[in-house]
Coordinates of C-alpha atoms and ligand atoms in Angstrom, one line a residue:
M1 CA -31.7 156.6 -206.3
S2 CA -27.7 157.8 -204.8
G3 CA -24.3 157.7 -206.7
I4 CA -21.8 158.4 -208.9
E5 CA -20.3 158.4 -212.2
G6 CA -19.9 156.1 -214.4
K7 CA -22.9 154.8 -216.3
D8 CA -26.0 156.3 -217.1
I9 CA -28.5 155.2 -214.2
R10 CA -30.8 158.3 -214.8
E11 CA -34.6 157.3 -213.4
E12 CA -37.5 156.3 -215.6
S13 CA -40.7 158.2 -214.9
T14 CA -42.7 155.8 -212.2
R15 CA -43.1 159.6 -210.3
L16 CA -47.0 160.1 -209.8
S17 CA -48.7 162.7 -207.9
E18 CA -49.4 161.9 -204.1
E19 CA -52.8 163.0 -204.3
E20 CA -53.4 159.1 -205.6
V21 CA -54.5 157.8 -203.2
P22 CA -52.9 154.5 -202.8
L23 CA -54.9 150.9 -202.8
K24 CA -53.3 149.4 -199.7
P25 CA -51.9 152.2 -197.5
G26 CA -50.0 150.7 -194.2
P27 CA -48.5 148.4 -192.2
M28 CA -47.8 145.4 -192.0
P29 CA -49.3 143.3 -189.5
G30 CA -46.9 142.2 -186.5
L31 CA -43.9 144.2 -188.8
P32 CA -42.7 147.5 -187.1
N33 CA -43.7 150.0 -189.3
E34 CA -41.0 152.6 -187.3
P35 CA -38.0 153.6 -188.0
V36 CA -35.5 151.3 -186.6
P37 CA -32.4 153.4 -186.0
Q38 CA -29.7 150.6 -184.1
P39 CA -29.8 151.5 -180.4
A40 CA -26.4 153.0 -178.5
V41 CA -24.2 150.2 -177.4
P42 CA -23.7 151.6 -173.5
G43 CA -20.2 152.3 -173.0
V44 CA -19.4 152.6 -176.7
E45 CA -18.1 155.6 -177.9
P46 CA -18.8 155.6 -182.0
E47 CA -15.1 156.2 -184.5
P48 CA -15.4 159.4 -185.8
L49 CA -16.7 159.3 -189.6
T50 CA -16.1 156.9 -192.2
L51 CA -17.2 155.7 -194.9
P52 CA -16.1 152.9 -197.5
G53 CA -13.8 154.0 -200.0
L54 CA -13.4 157.4 -199.3
P55 CA -10.7 159.4 -196.9
A56 CA -12.5 159.9 -192.8
V57 CA -15.0 163.5 -192.2
A58 CA -12.7 165.4 -190.0
D59 CA -14.4 166.8 -187.2
P60 CA -14.9 170.6 -187.7
E61 CA -13.0 171.8 -184.4
E62 CA -9.8 170.3 -185.6
A63 CA -9.9 171.8 -188.7
D64 CA -7.1 174.2 -189.6
D65 CA -6.9 176.5 -192.6
S66 CA -3.5 176.4 -193.6
A67 CA -1.8 174.0 -196.8
E68 CA -2.9 171.0 -194.9
N69 CA -6.2 171.1 -196.6
E70 CA -4.1 170.7 -200.0
G71 CA -6.5 167.5 -201.2
D72 CA -9.3 167.3 -198.5
P73 CA -12.0 168.9 -200.1
A74 CA -14.4 169.4 -196.8
A75 CA -11.7 170.8 -195.0
Q76 CA -11.6 173.3 -198.5
L77 CA -15.4 173.6 -198.2
R78 CA -14.6 174.7 -194.0
E79 CA -12.1 177.1 -195.7
L80 CA -14.8 178.6 -198.2
E81 CA -17.6 178.8 -195.8
Q82 CA -15.8 180.6 -193.3
A83 CA -14.5 183.3 -195.9
L84 CA -17.6 184.3 -196.6
P85 CA -20.0 186.5 -194.5
D86 CA -22.9 185.7 -192.6
G87 CA -23.9 186.5 -189.2
E88 CA -25.0 183.4 -188.1
G89 CA -22.1 180.9 -188.0
P90 CA -21.9 178.4 -189.5
N91 CA -24.2 176.0 -187.7
K92 CA -26.5 178.0 -185.7
P93 CA -29.2 176.7 -186.8
Y94 CA -29.0 173.7 -188.6
R95 CA -29.3 175.0 -192.3
V96 CA -30.5 171.9 -194.7
A97 CA -30.4 171.8 -198.5
V98 CA -32.9 169.8 -200.7
F99 CA -31.3 168.2 -204.2
A100 CA -35.0 167.7 -206.4
S101 CA -35.1 167.3 -209.7
G102 CA -39.3 166.4 -210.0
S103 CA -42.7 166.6 -207.9
G104 CA -40.4 167.6 -205.0
S105 CA -42.9 165.5 -202.4
N106 CA -40.2 164.8 -199.7
F107 CA -39.4 168.6 -199.8
Q108 CA -42.7 169.7 -199.2
A109 CA -43.0 166.9 -196.9
M110 CA -39.9 168.2 -194.8
L111 CA -41.7 172.4 -195.6
D112 CA -44.2 171.7 -193.6
T113 CA -42.6 169.5 -190.7
A114 CA -40.8 172.5 -190.7
R115 CA -43.6 174.9 -190.6
A116 CA -44.7 172.5 -187.3
G117 CA -41.8 173.3 -185.8
Q118 CA -40.5 169.5 -186.1
L119 CA -37.4 169.1 -187.7
G120 CA -35.7 171.3 -186.0
A121 CA -33.8 172.8 -188.6
Q122 CA -33.8 175.5 -191.7
I123 CA -34.5 174.6 -194.5
A124 CA -32.2 176.8 -196.6
L125 CA -31.8 176.3 -200.0
L126 CA -33.4 174.5 -202.8
V127 CA -31.3 173.4 -205.8
S128 CA -33.0 171.4 -209.4
D129 CA -32.0 171.2 -212.0
K130 CA -35.4 171.2 -213.7
P131 CA -36.7 175.0 -213.4
Q132 CA -39.8 174.2 -214.9
S133 CA -39.9 171.1 -211.3
K134 CA -43.0 171.3 -209.3
A135 CA -40.3 171.1 -205.6
V136 CA -38.3 174.4 -207.7
E137 CA -42.3 175.5 -207.6
R138 CA -43.1 174.2 -204.4
A139 CA -40.0 176.7 -203.3
R140 CA -40.7 179.8 -204.4
A141 CA -44.4 179.2 -203.5
A142 CA -42.5 178.6 -199.1
G143 CA -39.8 181.4 -199.5
V144 CA -37.5 178.8 -199.9
P145 CA -34.6 180.4 -201.9
V146 CA -33.5 178.2 -204.5
F147 CA -30.7 177.4 -207.5
V148 CA -31.6 176.2 -210.5
F149 CA -29.1 175.3 -212.8
T150 CA -29.3 173.6 -216.3
P151 CA -27.3 171.2 -216.9
K152 CA -26.5 171.4 -221.3
E153 CA -25.0 174.8 -219.9
Y154 CA -21.8 173.4 -218.7
D155 CA -18.9 171.6 -220.3
S156 CA -19.5 168.0 -217.3
R157 CA -20.7 167.5 -214.2
E158 CA -18.0 168.3 -212.2
A159 CA -18.8 172.2 -214.1
Y160 CA -22.1 172.0 -212.5
E161 CA -21.4 170.5 -209.3
R162 CA -18.8 173.0 -208.5
V163 CA -20.9 175.5 -209.0
I164 CA -23.6 174.5 -206.7
L165 CA -20.2 173.3 -203.8
E166 CA -20.3 177.6 -203.3
E167 CA -23.8 177.4 -203.5
L168 CA -23.8 174.9 -200.7
A169 CA -21.0 177.4 -198.8
K170 CA -22.1 180.4 -199.2
A171 CA -25.7 179.0 -197.8
K172 CA -24.2 177.5 -195.4
I173 CA -25.4 174.4 -195.3
D174 CA -25.1 171.4 -192.6
L175 CA -26.5 168.4 -194.7
I176 CA -27.1 168.1 -198.3
V177 CA -31.3 166.0 -198.5
L178 CA -31.8 164.3 -202.0
A179 CA -35.1 163.7 -203.1
G180 CA -35.6 162.8 -206.4
Y181 CA -32.4 164.5 -207.5
M182 CA -32.2 162.2 -211.1
R183 CA -28.5 162.9 -211.7
L184 CA -25.4 161.2 -211.6
L185 CA -23.0 162.8 -208.3
T186 CA -19.2 163.3 -208.6
S187 CA -16.4 163.5 -206.3
V188 CA -16.7 167.1 -206.5
L189 CA -20.0 166.9 -204.2
V190 CA -19.8 163.9 -202.3
E191 CA -16.2 163.7 -201.1
P192 CA -16.9 167.3 -199.2
Y193 CA -20.3 166.8 -198.2
M194 CA -18.6 163.0 -197.0
G195 CA -21.2 162.5 -193.5
R196 CA -23.5 165.1 -194.5
M197 CA -24.8 164.3 -197.7
I198 CA -28.5 161.1 -197.3
N199 CA -29.9 159.7 -200.0
I200 CA -34.2 158.2 -199.6
H201 CA -34.2 155.2 -202.2
P202 CA -38.2 153.8 -202.9
S203 CA -37.0 150.0 -201.8
L204 CA -35.2 148.2 -198.5
L205 CA -31.7 148.3 -199.7
P206 CA -29.7 146.0 -200.6
S207 CA -32.6 145.2 -202.4
F208 CA -33.1 146.2 -205.8
P209 CA -31.0 149.5 -205.4
G210 CA -31.6 152.0 -209.0
K211 CA -33.8 152.7 -210.8
D212 CA -36.2 151.4 -211.5
A213 CA -37.3 150.7 -207.3
A214 CA -40.4 149.3 -206.7
G215 CA -41.2 147.6 -210.8
Q216 CA -37.9 145.4 -209.8
A217 CA -39.8 144.4 -205.9
V218 CA -43.1 143.8 -208.5
A219 CA -41.5 141.9 -210.5
H220 CA -39.2 139.4 -208.8
G221 CA -42.4 139.3 -206.0
V222 CA -41.3 140.0 -203.7
R223 CA -44.2 140.6 -200.9
I224 CA -42.0 143.5 -199.0
S225 CA -40.4 146.0 -200.0
G226 CA -40.0 150.3 -198.8
A227 CA -38.1 153.3 -198.2
T228 CA -34.4 153.4 -197.3
V229 CA -32.7 156.3 -196.1
H230 CA -29.3 156.3 -196.8
F231 CA -25.5 158.0 -196.0
V232 CA -24.7 159.0 -199.8
D233 CA -20.8 157.2 -200.6
G234 CA -19.3 156.4 -203.6
G235 CA -21.4 153.7 -204.8
M236 CA -25.0 153.5 -206.2
D237 CA -27.5 153.1 -203.2
T238 CA -24.4 151.6 -201.0
G239 CA -24.0 153.8 -198.2
P240 CA -24.9 153.3 -194.8
I241 CA -28.3 152.9 -193.9
I242 CA -29.3 155.0 -191.6
A243 CA -33.6 154.0 -190.9
Q244 CA -36.2 152.1 -192.9
R245 CA -40.0 151.4 -193.6
A246 CA -42.0 147.9 -194.1
V247 CA -44.8 148.7 -196.3
D248 CA -46.4 145.8 -197.9
V249 CA -46.9 144.3 -201.5
Y250 CA -49.3 143.0 -202.7
P251 CA -49.5 140.2 -205.8
E252 CA -51.8 142.1 -208.1
D253 CA -50.2 145.6 -207.3
S254 CA -48.3 147.4 -210.6
A255 CA -45.3 148.7 -209.6
A256 CA -47.5 152.3 -209.2
D257 CA -49.2 151.1 -206.8
L258 CA -46.3 149.9 -204.5
Q259 CA -44.3 153.5 -205.5
L260 CA -47.6 155.3 -204.3
R261 CA -47.5 153.3 -201.0
I262 CA -43.9 153.9 -200.9
Q263 CA -43.8 157.4 -200.8
D264 CA -47.0 157.9 -198.1
Q265 CA -43.8 156.2 -196.0
E266 CA -40.3 158.3 -197.1
R267 CA -42.4 161.3 -195.9
L268 CA -43.3 160.7 -192.9
L269 CA -39.9 158.7 -192.0
Y270 CA -37.7 161.4 -194.3
P271 CA -38.2 164.6 -191.8
E272 CA -37.6 162.8 -188.8
V273 CA -34.4 161.5 -190.4
V274 CA -33.6 165.2 -191.1
S275 CA -34.9 166.7 -188.0
W276 CA -32.3 163.8 -185.4
F277 CA -29.7 164.5 -187.8
A278 CA -29.9 168.7 -186.3
A279 CA -30.6 167.0 -182.8
G280 CA -26.7 165.8 -183.3
R281 CA -28.2 162.5 -182.4
V282 CA -26.6 160.7 -185.8
K283 CA -23.1 158.7 -185.1
L284 CA -21.6 156.3 -187.4
D285 CA -19.8 153.1 -186.3
G286 CA -18.7 151.7 -189.2
R287 CA -21.5 150.8 -191.1
Q288 CA -23.4 151.1 -188.0
V289 CA -25.8 153.9 -187.5
R290 CA -27.0 154.8 -183.9
L291 CA -29.3 156.8 -183.1
F292 CA -28.6 159.0 -179.8
Ligands
LIG301 C1 -39.0 159.2 -203.6 O1 -39.4 157.8 -204.0 C2 -37.7 158.7 -203.7 O2 -37.8 158.0 -203.1 C3 -37.1 158.6 -204.7 O3 -37.3 159.9 -206.1 C4 -38.7 160.4 -205.3 C5 -39.0 161.3 -205.2 O4 -40.5 161.8 -205.8 N1 -35.7 158.9 -205.3 P1 -40.7 163.1 -205.3 O5 -39.8 164.3 -205.7 O6 -40.3 163.6 -203.5 O7 -41.8 163.5 -204.8

């Protein structure tokens, strides 16, 4: 789930232990279970990144740190990043911040993929609103810098997001990966990272956005569901789709059964998508995401 301010859309706690074994794991016969990005169209150069309802992300090469940046959150963020000391420069290595509130099994999958040398990126920061969460425990165990905050200590969402924004700038983050972050986002974070913030949702979007996606799928009686990685825009799970994986839904499934089966696929899909970003392979052309 991802979404921008408005109604209360905190997900219900459908989180399950990753130690549990799914009842009927595996791909649906005859259906592709590999991520299926849109192929590049030969000879067609993708347009600059633009997401619906929000401004295009400027090419960093063309950035100008003058007063023209006023009203341009992405440019302001670049200015802030450039003002901070860091011997590494802004993009080397490719730096990822993961936002998580709960178990952090997707986060762990990314750490494991990075450790295996297959992520092409450094997990440079974990952001969490839950100091006692398993995700924070995993980060500490892996030596990943953690920024934890307590929302009720701030006057507003915008107030804590401004602090997060500073932490992201200090860590020179290239990509924000939402992985079970149970808070609404405001434009304070979404706009500067437009095109550089992704989310994973446990359904085949656009079906079943919002909370309890697995429960919605079971209640609706669908026979296939899955996981979707998508860009975060100003809507609720509405951003352009980057990749999906399908899983079976069986008549006897509970929401919990389905959630487990989907999460097995998420842990394969999400690190792979992050590796595409790190390799500079993802381009957005309108709503079409193309992999080069
Ligand atoms: C995942 O199922 C993801 O789809 C949803 O939140 C869950 C996070 O699980 N957005 P975990 O914390 O990574 O185990």
